[in-house]
Amino acid sequence: MRETARGWTAVWLVVLALLQTAAFVLVWRFAVHTELGQWLDTVALTGNRIGQDRIDGPVDTLLNAMSVVSLLAATAVIGFIALIRGRKALAVTATLLIAGANVTTQLLKHFLVRPDFGIDPERAAAGNSLPSGHTSVAASVAVALILVLPRKLRAAGAFLGAGYAAAAGVATLSAGWHRPSDAVAAYLVVGAWAAVAGLMLLVFQREQAVVEPGDAHRVAAAVLGGVGAVALLASALALSWLVDRSTIPVEALSRRQLFVGYAGSAAGIGGTIAVVAALVLVVVHRLVPRWKG
């Protein structure tokens, strides 16, 4: 019975890894290699100027706090939480999740090519910016935290972590550092690595592990996933409304149209990480179960 449950969990994680990888490829192909995708990203980036003066301070503070030193410190704290719980394999796996997601992000950003369709000449020289490094840092730390926290704190950690990662992704858009597709792609990289980390935890799971159905966070995961789904639907509706205006040069769009592009993209960023975090939360009790004795 136990081996059957582990087998189905492994299948679920493999499916999640493949689905999020496929979603990453779709986002990359559409946002980077189509004129419509580049146009939508540019609309959102141009729309970020609306009210930017009011949020510049908090946005800069949030983004500047994300450095190599802060990432190492966060990784050390996450590893320490796992170790004081007596979970050595969990400490190693959480560290590998953070390292793997961020290294993958940097390699993809370096090797992926962005064609110039003349839609965003101001940033053409910068080349490819997908996925977002800052967003990957925030999301990988948030997801690793869900894995290492005790079961009583997991739900709260999932909401706080998803909120922090969403804020980081929207902040990169608000600051003009990244296009919205860069943040979405970063979340998908982290989500795929989370599934791989889950498989590693299953492999090294101890024989005395006991999965308690009561440890599942079904309600919290449903709420988090539901909020994410609503945000993604709102994003899809907003961007669909803009598609009919895609023949208009970005600089000729009205303030309202630019705001819809920015707000719709921000909703898509927040919705994506909410769904990714919900998928981790719904299965974490099987990956980090109780121990007998």
mmCIF file with all atom_site columns, C-alpha atoms in Angstrom, residues 12-22 191-192 195-196 199:
data_model
loop_
_atom_site.group_PDB
_atom_site.id
_atom_site.type_symbol
_atom_site.label_atom_id
_atom_site.label_alt_id
_atom_site.label_comp_id
_atom_site.label_asym_id
_atom_site.label_entity_id
_atom_site.label_seq_id
_atom_site.pdbx_PDB_ins_code
_atom_site.Cartn_x
_atom_site.Cartn_y
_atom_site.Cartn_z
_atom_site.occupancy
_atom_site.B_iso_or_equiv
_atom_site.pdbx_formal_charge
_atom_site.auth_seq_id
_atom_site.auth_comp_id
_atom_site.auth_asym_id
_atom_site.auth_atom_id
_atom_site.pdbx_PDB_model_num
ATOM 1  C CA . TRP A 1 12  ? 2.342  12.997 -10.211 1.00 0.00 ? 12  TRP A CA 1
ATOM 2  C CA . LEU A 1 13  ? 5.698  14.736 -9.733  1.00 0.00 ? 13  LEU A CA 1
ATOM 3  C CA . VAL A 1 14  ? 6.974  13.586 -13.125 1.00 0.00 ? 14  VAL A CA 1
ATOM 4  C CA . VAL A 1 15  ? 3.785  14.905 -14.751 1.00 0.00 ? 15  VAL A CA 1
ATOM 5  C CA . LEU A 1 16  ? 4.198  18.233 -12.931 1.00 0.00 ? 16  LEU A CA 1
ATOM 6  C CA . ALA A 1 17  ? 7.827  18.538 -14.047 1.00 0.00 ? 17  ALA A CA 1
ATOM 7  C CA . LEU A 1 18  ? 6.897  17.823 -17.668 1.00 0.00 ? 18  LEU A CA 1
ATOM 8  C CA . LEU A 1 19  ? 3.876  20.147 -17.644 1.00 0.00 ? 19  LEU A CA 1
ATOM 9  C CA . GLN A 1 20  ? 5.829  23.050 -16.185 1.00 0.00 ? 20  GLN A CA 1
ATOM 10 C CA . THR A 1 21  ? 8.687  22.474 -18.613 1.00 0.00 ? 21  THR A CA 1
ATOM 11 C CA . ALA A 1 22  ? 6.208  22.444 -21.497 1.00 0.00 ? 22  ALA A CA 1
ATOM 12 C CA . GLY A 1 191 ? 8.234  24.731 -10.254 1.00 0.00 ? 191 GLY A CA 1
ATOM 13 C CA . ALA A 1 192 ? 9.939  22.128 -12.429 1.00 0.00 ? 192 ALA A CA 1
ATOM 14 C CA . ALA A 1 195 ? 9.022  18.513 -8.772  1.00 0.00 ? 195 ALA A CA 1
ATOM 15 C CA . VAL A 1 196 ? 12.527 17.113 -9.249  1.00 0.00 ? 196 VAL A CA 1
ATOM 16 C CA . LEU A 1 199 ? 11.304 12.953 -6.524  1.00 0.00 ? 199 LEU A CA 1
#
